[in-house]
């Protein structure tokens, strides 16, 4: 089931043409909702890592299949190294509008600026 979600999200990311200037590709509302649902499903089965440091570790270890980054991280520069690493490792990534919603769907009350969905 997770693979179907990943393929659907990746397809929508690739075909997303409305992008912001610095946080690219920024998921629109419909895509962001589907991404949040995917995160909630993966969080319940302990298949995610939260936070910029943990996401960086999963990228370096090549154990991630998708990276989700909050576009409202302040300052945004604290997460801008993640797209570079993801492109280097050929791993898809997407920006979502809200770090608060990202944290909520991860199952925590804290804001989360980056999430990594792990491979099996």
Coordinates of C-alpha atoms in Angstrom, one line a residue:
X1 CA 0.0 0.0 0.0
X2 CA 2.9 2.4 0.8
X3 CA 4.4 1.8 -2.6
X4 CA 1.1 2.9 -4.3
X5 CA 1.0 6.1 -2.2
X6 CA 4.7 6.8 -3.0
X7 CA 4.1 6.4 -6.8
X8 CA 1.0 8.6 -6.7
X9 CA 2.8 11.3 -4.7
X10 CA 5.9 11.1 -6.9
X11 CA 3.7 11.4 -10.0
X12 CA 1.9 14.5 -8.6
X13 CA 5.3 16.1 -7.6
X14 CA 6.7 15.6 -11.1
X15 CA 3.6 17.1 -12.7
X16 CA 3.3 20.1 -10.3
X17 CA 3.9 23.3 -12.2
X18 CA 2.9 26.0 -9.7
X19 CA 6.1 26.5 -7.7
X20 CA 7.2 29.1 -5.2
X21 CA 10.6 30.8 -5.6
X22 CA 12.8 29.1 -2.9
X23 CA 10.7 26.2 -1.7
X24 CA 10.5 24.1 -4.9
X25 CA 8.5 22.0 -5.6
X26 CA 5.8 23.3 -3.2
X27 CA 2.8 20.9 -2.9
X28 CA -0.6 22.5 -3.6
X29 CA -3.4 21.9 -1.1
X30 CA -4.7 18.7 -2.7
X31 CA -1.2 17.1 -2.9
X32 CA -0.3 18.3 0.6
X33 CA -3.4 16.6 2.0
X34 CA -2.4 13.3 0.4
X35 CA 1.2 13.7 1.6
X36 CA -0.1 14.3 5.2
X37 CA -2.2 11.2 4.9
X38 CA 0.8 9.2 3.7
X39 CA 2.9 10.5 6.7
X40 CA 0.1 9.6 9.2
X41 CA 0.0 6.0 7.7
X42 CA 3.8 5.7 7.8
X43 CA 4.0 7.2 11.3
X44 CA 1.6 4.6 12.7
X45 CA 3.9 1.8 11.4
X46 CA 7.1 3.6 12.6
X47 CA 8.4 4.1 9.0
X48 CA 9.4 7.8 9.4
X49 CA 12.2 9.9 10.8
X50 CA 11.5 13.5 11.9
X51 CA 13.8 16.5 12.0
X52 CA 16.5 17.9 9.7
X53 CA 19.3 16.0 11.4
X54 CA 17.5 12.6 11.2
X55 CA 16.5 13.2 7.6
X56 CA 20.1 14.0 6.7
X57 CA 21.2 10.8 8.3
X58 CA 18.7 8.7 6.4
X59 CA 19.8 10.4 3.2
X60 CA 23.4 9.7 3.8
X61 CA 22.6 6.1 4.6
X62 CA 20.3 5.7 1.6
X63 CA 17.5 4.2 3.6
X64 CA 14.8 6.8 2.6
X65 CA 12.3 6.7 -0.2
X66 CA 10.8 10.2 0.1
X67 CA 11.7 13.5 1.8
X68 CA 9.0 16.0 2.9
X69 CA 10.2 19.5 3.9
X70 CA 8.2 22.3 5.5
X71 CA 8.3 25.5 3.4
X72 CA 7.6 27.7 6.4
X73 CA 10.8 26.7 8.2
X74 CA 12.4 29.8 9.6
X75 CA 15.0 30.4 8.4
X76 CA 14.5 28.3 5.3
X77 CA 18.3 27.9 4.9
X78 CA 18.3 25.3 7.8
X79 CA 16.6 22.8 5.4
X80 CA 18.0 23.8 2.0
X81 CA 20.8 21.3 2.1
X82 CA 18.2 18.5 2.0
X83 CA 17.1 19.0 -1.6
X84 CA 20.8 19.0 -2.7
X85 CA 21.4 15.7 -0.9
X86 CA 18.2 14.2 -2.2
X87 CA 19.1 15.1 -5.8
X88 CA 22.5 13.7 -5.4
X89 CA 21.0 10.3 -4.2
X90 CA 18.1 10.4 -6.7
X91 CA 15.5 10.5 -4.0
X92 CA 12.3 12.5 -4.5
X93 CA 11.5 15.4 -2.2
X94 CA 8.7 17.9 -1.9
X95 CA 7.9 21.0 0.2
X96 CA 4.6 21.2 2.1
X97 CA 3.2 24.6 3.3
X98 CA 3.1 24.0 7.1
X99 CA 5.5 22.7 9.7
X100 CA 2.7 22.6 12.2
X101 CA 0.5 20.3 10.1
X102 CA 3.6 18.2 9.3
X103 CA 4.2 17.7 13.1
X104 CA 0.5 17.0 13.7
X105 CA 0.4 14.2 11.1
X106 CA 3.7 12.8 12.5
X107 CA 1.9 12.2 15.8
X108 CA 3.6 14.9 17.8
X109 CA 2.6 18.2 19.2
X110 CA 5.8 19.9 18.1
X111 CA 6.4 21.5 14.8
X112 CA 8.5 19.3 12.4
X113 CA 10.5 20.9 9.6
X114 CA 11.5 17.7 7.7
X115 CA 10.3 14.1 7.5
X116 CA 11.9 11.1 5.8
X117 CA 9.8 8.1 4.8
X118 CA 12.0 5.0 5.2
X119 CA 12.4 2.1 2.9
X120 CA 11.3 -1.4 4.1

